[in-house]
């Protein structure tokens, strides 16, 4: 009550403008509708970058271990790149490991604008080693936070941040996670919202796969590549409709068709058959 009594909306707006952020209040028409499904949606969303990146397009959250393996980072980067190219926005937390890899992959493709959700102020790169990634995400998409400019994240902020990642996405994919990984809380929030969860399988001998393999055992969707994510998000028929048409088959001349048929039957190599035309008739 004391804090509320001394709060100055004017000064708060001035700090937001000084930090080059935009503010979306819960009463604003541009406020993301998916966030309204939370039991405690942020009263204000601070945004660095393009507000249009938060428009109502179905997005996919990609989250995972901060100390991911080479396998996990490769998969995460590939998913980020593939989904972005398919026009699906990628949402993550810009943390080290899987999150940063997903955003890096998203920036490598041309397509949907990526969204990063931070546990501290949207104007401050966290971790600090990701300053360049932070700037690129602002240039190509947006970085958001429910916390005011300059706010330094505390431990509790990361779980609070995870609920926003889950709420902004139509589907959450966990790439790597230990049994007690914080990224599993993102999957929990998604399930509480009635949103589907996918997981990438990993070696049973790796502790970084314990969390994802447990999600799969509990019924999470299997994610091996971008196509699996699109199938879970859109359904196989919708995914196929969104894909470019296959390249038309080339009609072969009868002689070339005979050559190919002879090779398939094991009657010789292309060089042998072209030097002995009789072999194609056998």
Short mmCIF file of C-alpha atoms in Angstrom, two decimals:
data_model
loop_
_atom_site.label_atom_id
_atom_site.label_comp_id
_atom_site.label_asym_id
_atom_site.label_seq_id
_atom_site.Cartn_x
_atom_site.Cartn_y
_atom_site.Cartn_z
CA UNK A 1 0.00 0.00 0.00
CA UNK A 2 2.84 2.39 0.81
CA UNK A 3 4.52 1.65 -2.53
CA UNK A 4 1.25 2.24 -4.35
CA UNK A 5 0.74 5.54 -2.56
CA UNK A 6 4.05 6.95 -3.77
CA UNK A 7 3.88 5.47 -7.28
CA UNK A 8 3.92 8.08 -10.04
CA UNK A 9 2.43 6.95 -13.38
CA UNK A 10 3.99 9.95 -15.10
CA UNK A 11 7.49 9.10 -13.90
CA UNK A 12 6.96 5.45 -14.86
CA UNK A 13 6.00 6.47 -18.39
CA UNK A 14 9.05 8.74 -18.61
CA UNK A 15 11.36 5.88 -17.60
CA UNK A 16 9.79 3.63 -20.22
CA UNK A 17 10.28 6.23 -22.96
CA UNK A 18 13.87 6.92 -21.83
CA UNK A 19 14.63 3.19 -22.10
CA UNK A 20 13.21 3.14 -25.65
CA UNK A 21 10.47 0.74 -24.68
CA UNK A 22 6.77 0.64 -25.41
CA UNK A 23 4.19 -0.25 -22.78
CA UNK A 24 1.13 -2.39 -23.42
CA UNK A 25 -1.39 -2.19 -20.61
CA UNK A 26 -3.85 -5.01 -20.03
CA UNK A 27 -6.66 -2.67 -21.14
CA UNK A 28 -4.87 -1.94 -24.44
CA UNK A 29 -6.31 -3.42 -27.65
CA UNK A 30 -2.81 -4.50 -28.69
CA UNK A 31 -2.29 -6.57 -25.54
CA UNK A 32 -1.63 -10.23 -26.52
CA UNK A 33 -4.87 -12.15 -26.15
CA UNK A 34 -3.09 -15.35 -25.16
CA UNK A 35 -1.75 -13.68 -22.02
CA UNK A 36 -5.29 -12.98 -20.87
CA UNK A 37 -5.76 -16.72 -20.34
CA UNK A 38 -3.33 -16.61 -17.42
CA UNK A 39 -4.73 -16.43 -13.90
CA UNK A 40 -2.37 -13.49 -13.32
CA UNK A 41 -1.69 -11.74 -16.64
CA UNK A 42 0.81 -8.87 -16.42
CA UNK A 43 -0.81 -5.50 -15.88
CA UNK A 44 1.82 -3.97 -18.16
CA UNK A 45 4.02 -5.55 -20.81
CA UNK A 46 7.22 -3.66 -21.61
CA UNK A 47 8.33 -4.17 -25.20
CA UNK A 48 11.60 -3.41 -27.00
CA UNK A 49 11.31 -3.72 -30.76
CA UNK A 50 8.37 -4.33 -33.04
CA UNK A 51 4.99 -4.54 -31.31
CA UNK A 52 3.58 -6.31 -34.38
CA UNK A 53 5.66 -9.36 -33.44
CA UNK A 54 3.14 -9.97 -30.65
CA UNK A 55 0.15 -10.12 -33.01
CA UNK A 56 -2.10 -13.15 -32.69
CA UNK A 57 -0.13 -15.55 -34.92
CA UNK A 58 0.34 -19.02 -33.43
CA UNK A 59 3.85 -19.18 -31.99
CA UNK A 60 6.01 -22.05 -30.72
CA UNK A 61 8.05 -21.84 -27.53
CA UNK A 62 11.42 -23.60 -27.60
CA UNK A 63 13.03 -24.03 -24.19
CA UNK A 64 15.63 -26.22 -22.56
CA UNK A 65 18.78 -26.60 -20.52
CA UNK A 66 21.18 -23.70 -20.05
CA UNK A 67 24.09 -26.13 -20.31
CA UNK A 68 22.77 -28.04 -23.26
CA UNK A 69 24.80 -30.63 -25.12
CA UNK A 70 26.03 -30.18 -28.68
CA UNK A 71 23.11 -32.39 -29.75
CA UNK A 72 20.55 -30.25 -27.95
CA UNK A 73 21.97 -26.99 -29.27
CA UNK A 74 22.00 -28.31 -32.83
CA UNK A 75 18.39 -29.51 -32.60
CA UNK A 76 17.24 -26.24 -31.02
CA UNK A 77 18.95 -24.11 -33.64
CA UNK A 78 17.51 -26.23 -36.44
CA UNK A 79 13.98 -25.97 -35.00
CA UNK A 80 14.29 -22.20 -34.62
CA UNK A 81 15.46 -21.83 -38.19
CA UNK A 82 12.88 -24.20 -39.68
CA UNK A 83 9.88 -22.78 -37.84
CA UNK A 84 10.82 -19.20 -38.68
CA UNK A 85 11.17 -20.08 -42.35
CA UNK A 86 7.72 -21.71 -42.18
CA UNK A 87 6.23 -18.47 -40.85
CA UNK A 88 5.89 -19.64 -37.23
CA UNK A 89 7.22 -17.19 -34.59
CA UNK A 90 9.70 -18.65 -32.10
CA UNK A 91 9.34 -17.64 -28.44
CA UNK A 92 12.08 -18.31 -25.90
CA UNK A 93 13.89 -16.84 -22.92
CA UNK A 94 17.23 -15.83 -24.52
CA UNK A 95 19.02 -17.77 -21.79
CA UNK A 96 22.30 -19.50 -22.47
CA UNK A 97 22.10 -22.94 -24.04
CA UNK A 98 18.94 -24.15 -25.76
CA UNK A 99 17.05 -20.83 -25.58
CA UNK A 100 19.80 -18.80 -27.24
CA UNK A 101 20.34 -21.52 -29.84
CA UNK A 102 16.65 -21.39 -30.79
CA UNK A 103 16.79 -17.63 -31.19
CA UNK A 104 20.03 -17.82 -33.16
CA UNK A 105 18.42 -20.28 -35.55
CA UNK A 106 15.37 -18.04 -35.89
CA UNK A 107 17.58 -15.10 -36.86
CA UNK A 108 19.28 -17.20 -39.53
CA UNK A 109 16.03 -17.56 -41.47
CA UNK A 110 13.74 -15.11 -43.21
CA UNK A 111 10.17 -15.34 -41.99
CA UNK A 112 8.29 -14.79 -38.75
CA UNK A 113 9.58 -12.32 -36.16
CA UNK A 114 11.11 -13.94 -33.02
CA UNK A 115 10.05 -13.02 -29.49
CA UNK A 116 12.26 -13.14 -26.39
CA UNK A 117 10.81 -12.97 -22.87
CA UNK A 118 13.21 -11.77 -20.16
CA UNK A 119 13.17 -12.21 -16.40
CA UNK A 120 14.52 -8.69 -15.93
CA UNK A 121 13.96 -5.41 -17.73
CA UNK A 122 13.43 -5.73 -21.48
CA UNK A 123 16.03 -3.01 -22.08
CA UNK A 124 18.86 -4.98 -20.44
CA UNK A 125 20.44 -8.02 -22.09
CA UNK A 126 20.40 -11.02 -19.78
CA UNK A 127 22.77 -12.72 -19.65
CA UNK A 128 25.13 -9.83 -20.46
CA UNK A 129 27.09 -12.08 -22.82
CA UNK A 130 24.05 -12.10 -25.10
CA UNK A 131 24.08 -8.35 -25.83
CA UNK A 132 24.47 -8.89 -29.56
CA UNK A 133 21.65 -11.44 -29.66
CA UNK A 134 19.49 -9.05 -27.62
CA UNK A 135 20.08 -6.25 -30.15
CA UNK A 136 19.39 -8.54 -33.13
CA UNK A 137 16.13 -9.78 -31.60
CA UNK A 138 14.98 -6.20 -31.08
CA UNK A 139 15.87 -5.37 -34.69
CA UNK A 140 14.08 -8.40 -36.16
CA UNK A 141 11.31 -9.03 -33.62
CA UNK A 142 10.85 -7.96 -30.02
CA UNK A 143 12.02 -8.47 -26.45
CA UNK A 144 9.38 -8.30 -23.72
CA UNK A 145 9.12 -8.29 -19.94
CA UNK A 146 6.47 -7.60 -17.35
CA UNK A 147 9.10 -5.89 -15.20
CA UNK A 148 10.07 -2.20 -15.49
CA UNK A 149 13.13 -0.85 -17.32
CA UNK A 150 16.49 -1.57 -15.69
CA UNK A 151 15.05 -4.21 -13.35
CA UNK A 152 17.60 -6.80 -12.23
CA UNK A 153 16.22 -10.33 -12.20
CA UNK A 154 15.90 -12.28 -8.96
CA UNK A 155 15.57 -16.04 -8.76
CA UNK A 156 11.77 -15.97 -8.57
CA UNK A 157 11.61 -13.89 -11.75
CA UNK A 158 12.63 -16.81 -13.96
CA UNK A 159 9.66 -19.00 -13.08
CA UNK A 160 7.38 -15.97 -13.50
CA UNK A 161 9.00 -15.39 -16.91
CA UNK A 162 8.37 -19.03 -17.89
CA UNK A 163 4.61 -18.64 -17.50
CA UNK A 164 4.71 -15.80 -20.06
CA UNK A 165 6.69 -17.90 -22.53
CA UNK A 166 4.12 -20.69 -22.24
CA UNK A 167 1.19 -18.28 -22.49
CA UNK A 168 2.48 -16.52 -25.61
CA UNK A 169 2.89 -19.83 -27.46
CA UNK A 170 0.35 -22.19 -28.95
CA UNK A 171 2.78 -25.08 -28.43
CA UNK A 172 5.77 -25.52 -26.12
CA UNK A 173 8.73 -27.70 -27.13
CA UNK A 174 11.31 -28.80 -24.56
CA UNK A 175 14.57 -29.75 -26.26
CA UNK A 176 16.75 -30.82 -23.31
CA UNK A 177 16.07 -30.83 -19.58
CA UNK A 178 17.35 -32.53 -16.48
CA UNK A 179 14.86 -34.03 -14.02
CA UNK A 180 14.69 -30.76 -12.07
CA UNK A 181 15.21 -28.33 -14.94
CA UNK A 182 13.51 -24.96 -14.74
CA UNK A 183 12.39 -25.38 -18.34
CA UNK A 184 9.98 -28.09 -17.18
CA UNK A 185 8.02 -25.36 -15.38
CA UNK A 186 7.33 -23.86 -18.80
CA UNK A 187 5.83 -27.18 -19.88
CA UNK A 188 3.78 -27.26 -16.65
CA UNK A 189 2.36 -23.79 -17.34
CA UNK A 190 1.52 -24.78 -20.91
CA UNK A 191 -0.35 -27.86 -19.71
CA UNK A 192 -2.23 -25.79 -17.13
CA UNK A 193 -3.36 -23.53 -19.97
CA UNK A 194 -4.50 -26.54 -21.98
CA UNK A 195 -1.78 -26.02 -24.59
CA UNK A 196 0.09 -28.98 -26.15
CA UNK A 197 3.65 -29.83 -25.17
CA UNK A 198 6.27 -31.52 -27.33
CA UNK A 199 9.66 -32.94 -26.36
CA UNK A 200 12.82 -33.97 -28.16
CA UNK A 201 14.00 -37.50 -27.27
CA UNK A 202 17.54 -38.04 -26.09
CA UNK A 203 19.92 -40.77 -24.91
CA UNK A 204 18.68 -42.54 -21.81
CA UNK A 205 22.23 -42.33 -20.47
CA UNK A 206 22.26 -38.52 -20.56
CA UNK A 207 20.95 -36.54 -17.59
CA UNK A 208 20.06 -33.74 -20.02
CA UNK A 209 17.48 -36.05 -21.58
CA UNK A 210 15.89 -37.24 -18.34
CA UNK A 211 13.31 -34.45 -18.28
CA UNK A 212 12.36 -34.66 -21.95
CA UNK A 213 12.15 -38.45 -21.95
CA UNK A 214 9.88 -38.24 -18.90
CA UNK A 215 7.63 -35.78 -20.74
CA UNK A 216 7.43 -38.20 -23.67
CA UNK A 217 6.57 -41.07 -21.33
CA UNK A 218 3.78 -38.91 -19.88
CA UNK A 219 2.28 -38.27 -23.32
CA UNK A 220 4.09 -35.23 -24.74
CA UNK A 221 4.30 -35.08 -28.52
CA UNK A 222 7.43 -36.52 -30.11
CA UNK A 223 9.57 -33.83 -31.77
CA UNK A 224 12.32 -34.99 -34.11
CA UNK A 225 12.32 -32.08 -36.54
CA UNK A 226 10.39 -29.04 -37.72
CA UNK A 227 7.84 -31.22 -39.53
CA UNK A 228 6.84 -32.90 -36.24
CA UNK A 229 6.27 -29.48 -34.68
CA UNK A 230 4.16 -28.31 -37.62
CA UNK A 231 2.12 -31.53 -37.48
CA UNK A 232 1.36 -30.96 -33.80
CA UNK A 233 0.64 -27.28 -34.29
CA UNK A 234 -1.33 -27.37 -37.54
CA UNK A 235 -2.19 -31.01 -38.13
CA UNK A 236 -0.77 -33.07 -41.03
CA UNK A 237 -3.30 -31.85 -43.62
CA UNK A 238 -2.83 -28.17 -42.77
CA UNK A 239 0.95 -28.59 -42.74
CA UNK A 240 0.91 -30.20 -46.17
CA UNK A 241 -1.31 -27.41 -47.49
CA UNK A 242 1.20 -24.85 -46.24
CA UNK A 243 4.16 -26.56 -47.84
CA UNK A 244 5.19 -25.71 -51.42
CA UNK A 245 3.92 -28.18 -54.05
CA UNK A 246 6.30 -31.02 -54.90
CA UNK A 247 8.45 -30.72 -57.98
CA UNK A 248 6.60 -32.33 -60.93
CA UNK A 249 8.01 -35.66 -62.04
CA UNK A 250 10.07 -35.51 -65.21
CA UNK A 251 8.78 -37.75 -68.04
CA UNK A 252 11.62 -39.94 -69.29
CA UNK A 253 12.11 -41.10 -72.83
CA UNK A 254 11.39 -44.85 -73.28
CA UNK A 255 15.11 -45.63 -73.81
CA UNK A 256 16.13 -43.86 -70.57
CA UNK A 257 13.33 -45.60 -68.69
CA UNK A 258 14.64 -48.97 -69.94
CA UNK A 259 18.13 -48.05 -68.74
CA UNK A 260 16.90 -47.16 -65.26
CA UNK A 261 14.81 -50.32 -65.04
CA UNK A 262 17.82 -52.42 -66.05
CA UNK A 263 20.02 -50.79 -63.41
CA UNK A 264 17.38 -51.43 -60.73
CA UNK A 265 17.26 -55.13 -61.79
CA UNK A 266 21.05 -55.35 -61.30
CA UNK A 267 21.95 -55.87 -64.95
CA UNK A 268 24.92 -53.51 -64.79
CA UNK A 269 26.03 -49.94 -64.35
CA UNK A 270 24.97 -47.04 -66.56
CA UNK A 271 28.32 -47.15 -68.40
CA UNK A 272 28.05 -50.90 -69.02
CA UNK A 273 24.48 -50.75 -70.25
CA UNK A 274 25.04 -47.85 -72.62
CA UNK A 275 27.96 -49.75 -74.21
CA UNK A 276 25.82 -52.92 -74.52
CA UNK A 277 22.25 -51.98 -75.56
CA UNK A 278 21.23 -55.65 -75.61
CA UNK A 279 21.55 -55.75 -71.82
CA UNK A 280 18.58 -53.41 -71.38
CA UNK A 281 16.34 -55.94 -73.12
CA UNK A 282 17.14 -58.80 -70.75
#
